[in-house]
Amino acid sequence: MGIKAFFKKAFGDMKKSAQAQHEVDKANFAAAKAEARADFESHRGSVTFRKAKADARATWEDARLSPAERQAKMQEEREAQIAAANERKAAAEARIEELKK
């Protein structure tokens, strides 16, 4: 096999590889696009003027809290998050126990 044939085969292989990778990239792009559309549709209508106004009011009220009040509020939020995490942990452990039986 000569140099010309070698390069012809090598470039042909690269072309096939590039075409295959292009198909993979197109499929990944289409999947990402569909996921983004699904996320958009699932959140459509959840951001309304009323919700935005309530969020702004809550932010304004949070800004006017004293440092002690802010710390107490943050502690309440942390405790709620810990309680939720403990519930999820208990549910997972219950599932594990069920699967061990």
PDB file of C-alpha atoms in Angstrom:
ATOM      1  CA  MET A   1       0.000   0.000   0.000  1.00  0.00           C
ATOM      2  CA  GLY A   2       1.410   3.332  -1.017  1.00  0.00           C
ATOM      3  CA  ILE A   3       1.422   6.617   0.793  1.00  0.00           C
ATOM      4  CA  LYS A   4      -1.436   7.901  -1.349  1.00  0.00           C
ATOM      5  CA  ALA A   5      -3.639   4.925  -0.493  1.00  0.00           C
ATOM      6  CA  PHE A   6      -2.694   5.171   3.178  1.00  0.00           C
ATOM      7  CA  PHE A   7      -3.737   8.810   3.420  1.00  0.00           C
ATOM      8  CA  LYS A   8      -6.876   8.166   1.383  1.00  0.00           C
ATOM      9  CA  LYS A   9      -7.895   5.423   3.831  1.00  0.00           C
ATOM     10  CA  ALA A  10      -6.919   7.509   6.874  1.00  0.00           C
ATOM     11  CA  PHE A  11      -8.913  10.545   5.707  1.00  0.00           C
ATOM     12  CA  GLY A  12     -11.854   8.325   4.804  1.00  0.00           C
ATOM     13  CA  ASP A  13     -11.818   6.878   8.328  1.00  0.00           C
ATOM     14  CA  MET A  14     -11.638  10.370   9.824  1.00  0.00           C
ATOM     15  CA  LYS A  15     -14.586  11.462   7.665  1.00  0.00           C
ATOM     16  CA  LYS A  16     -16.690   8.510   8.838  1.00  0.00           C
ATOM     17  CA  SER A  17     -15.710   9.170  12.455  1.00  0.00           C
ATOM     18  CA  ALA A  18     -16.578  12.863  12.140  1.00  0.00           C
ATOM     19  CA  GLN A  19     -19.958  12.038  10.594  1.00  0.00           C
ATOM     20  CA  ALA A  20     -20.732   9.582  13.391  1.00  0.00           C
ATOM     21  CA  GLN A  21     -19.703  12.119  16.042  1.00  0.00           C
ATOM     22  CA  HIS A  22     -21.874  14.717  14.311  1.00  0.00           C
ATOM     23  CA  GLU A  23     -24.882  12.401  14.628  1.00  0.00           C
ATOM     24  CA  VAL A  24     -24.128  11.933  18.347  1.00  0.00           C
ATOM     25  CA  ASP A  25     -23.818  15.692  18.806  1.00  0.00           C
ATOM     26  CA  LYS A  26     -27.116  16.298  16.998  1.00  0.00           C
ATOM     27  CA  ALA A  27     -28.873  13.755  19.206  1.00  0.00           C
ATOM     28  CA  ASN A  28     -27.393  15.270  22.394  1.00  0.00           C
ATOM     29  CA  PHE A  29     -28.371  18.770  21.270  1.00  0.00           C
ATOM     30  CA  ALA A  30     -31.923  17.652  20.506  1.00  0.00           C
ATOM     31  CA  ALA A  31     -32.161  15.998  23.932  1.00  0.00           C
ATOM     32  CA  ALA A  32     -30.873  19.105  25.723  1.00  0.00           C
ATOM     33  CA  LYS A  33     -33.260  21.272  23.734  1.00  0.00           C
ATOM     34  CA  ALA A  34     -36.213  19.029  24.611  1.00  0.00           C
ATOM     35  CA  GLU A  35     -35.245  19.019  28.295  1.00  0.00           C
ATOM     36  CA  ALA A  36     -34.993  22.810  28.332  1.00  0.00           C
ATOM     37  CA  ARG A  37     -38.404  23.075  26.680  1.00  0.00           C
ATOM     38  CA  ALA A  38     -39.888  20.656  29.216  1.00  0.00           C
ATOM     39  CA  ASP A  39     -38.411  22.673  32.087  1.00  0.00           C
ATOM     40  CA  PHE A  40     -39.815  25.866  30.578  1.00  0.00           C
ATOM     41  CA  GLU A  41     -43.260  24.348  30.146  1.00  0.00           C
ATOM     42  CA  SER A  42     -43.282  22.931  33.673  1.00  0.00           C
ATOM     43  CA  HIS A  43     -42.460  26.355  35.125  1.00  0.00           C
ATOM     44  CA  ARG A  44     -44.804  28.292  32.851  1.00  0.00           C
ATOM     45  CA  GLY A  45     -47.385  30.160  34.862  1.00  0.00           C
ATOM     46  CA  SER A  46     -45.602  29.615  38.159  1.00  0.00           C
ATOM     47  CA  VAL A  47     -43.933  33.012  37.976  1.00  0.00           C
ATOM     48  CA  THR A  48     -46.759  35.497  38.069  1.00  0.00           C
ATOM     49  CA  PHE A  49     -46.902  39.156  38.947  1.00  0.00           C
ATOM     50  CA  ARG A  50     -48.538  38.299  42.269  1.00  0.00           C
ATOM     51  CA  LYS A  51     -45.726  35.862  43.150  1.00  0.00           C
ATOM     52  CA  ALA A  52     -43.047  38.342  42.076  1.00  0.00           C
ATOM     53  CA  LYS A  53     -44.643  41.042  44.186  1.00  0.00           C
ATOM     54  CA  ALA A  54     -44.842  38.713  47.212  1.00  0.00           C
ATOM     55  CA  ASP A  55     -41.192  37.735  46.760  1.00  0.00           C
ATOM     56  CA  ALA A  56     -40.185  41.392  46.555  1.00  0.00           C
ATOM     57  CA  ARG A  57     -42.173  42.179  49.704  1.00  0.00           C
ATOM     58  CA  ALA A  58     -40.513  39.266  51.560  1.00  0.00           C
ATOM     59  CA  THR A  59     -37.092  40.457  50.424  1.00  0.00           C
ATOM     60  CA  TRP A  60     -37.898  43.990  51.551  1.00  0.00           C
ATOM     61  CA  GLU A  61     -39.090  42.746  54.919  1.00  0.00           C
ATOM     62  CA  ASP A  62     -35.985  40.581  55.303  1.00  0.00           C
ATOM     63  CA  ALA A  63     -33.791  43.607  54.596  1.00  0.00           C
ATOM     64  CA  ARG A  64     -35.439  45.508  57.436  1.00  0.00           C
ATOM     65  CA  LEU A  65     -34.841  42.791  60.054  1.00  0.00           C
ATOM     66  CA  SER A  66     -32.408  43.368  62.871  1.00  0.00           C
ATOM     67  CA  PRO A  67     -29.359  41.088  62.955  1.00  0.00           C
ATOM     68  CA  ALA A  68     -30.814  39.064  65.833  1.00  0.00           C
ATOM     69  CA  GLU A  69     -34.138  38.623  64.014  1.00  0.00           C
ATOM     70  CA  ARG A  70     -32.341  37.651  60.809  1.00  0.00           C
ATOM     71  CA  GLN A  71     -30.284  35.032  62.664  1.00  0.00           C
ATOM     72  CA  ALA A  72     -33.411  33.618  64.311  1.00  0.00           C
ATOM     73  CA  LYS A  73     -35.180  33.415  60.949  1.00  0.00           C
ATOM     74  CA  MET A  74     -32.188  31.713  59.338  1.00  0.00           C
ATOM     75  CA  GLN A  75     -32.041  29.242  62.242  1.00  0.00           C
ATOM     76  CA  GLU A  76     -35.722  28.373  61.721  1.00  0.00           C
ATOM     77  CA  GLU A  77     -35.068  27.786  58.025  1.00  0.00           C
ATOM     78  CA  ARG A  78     -32.076  25.565  58.808  1.00  0.00           C
ATOM     79  CA  GLU A  79     -34.112  23.547  61.309  1.00  0.00           C
ATOM     80  CA  ALA A  80     -36.853  23.058  58.719  1.00  0.00           C
ATOM     81  CA  GLN A  81     -34.273  21.871  56.174  1.00  0.00           C
ATOM     82  CA  ILE A  82     -32.757  19.476  58.709  1.00  0.00           C
ATOM     83  CA  ALA A  83     -36.204  18.083  59.542  1.00  0.00           C
ATOM     84  CA  ALA A  84     -36.957  17.538  55.853  1.00  0.00           C
ATOM     85  CA  ALA A  85     -33.589  15.839  55.344  1.00  0.00           C
ATOM     86  CA  ASN A  86     -34.217  13.568  58.331  1.00  0.00           C
ATOM     87  CA  GLU A  87     -37.614  12.598  56.891  1.00  0.00           C
ATOM     88  CA  ARG A  88     -36.016  11.744  53.538  1.00  0.00           C
ATOM     89  CA  LYS A  89     -33.320   9.759  55.346  1.00  0.00           C
ATOM     90  CA  ALA A  90     -35.924   7.825  57.357  1.00  0.00           C
ATOM     91  CA  ALA A  91     -37.895   7.034  54.201  1.00  0.00           C
ATOM     92  CA  ALA A  92     -34.751   5.797  52.467  1.00  0.00           C
ATOM     93  CA  GLU A  93     -33.772   3.645  55.446  1.00  0.00           C
ATOM     94  CA  ALA A  94     -37.286   2.168  55.535  1.00  0.00           C
ATOM     95  CA  ARG A  95     -36.980   1.265  51.858  1.00  0.00           C
ATOM     96  CA  ILE A  96     -33.609  -0.351  52.515  1.00  0.00           C
ATOM     97  CA  GLU A  97     -35.068  -2.418  55.348  1.00  0.00           C
ATOM     98  CA  GLU A  98     -37.948  -3.516  53.121  1.00  0.00           C
ATOM     99  CA  LEU A  99     -35.535  -4.598  50.416  1.00  0.00           C
ATOM    100  CA  LYS A 100     -33.417  -6.584  52.892  1.00  0.00           C
ATOM    101  CA  LYS A 101     -36.436  -8.724  53.845  1.00  0.00           C
TER     102      LYS A 101
END
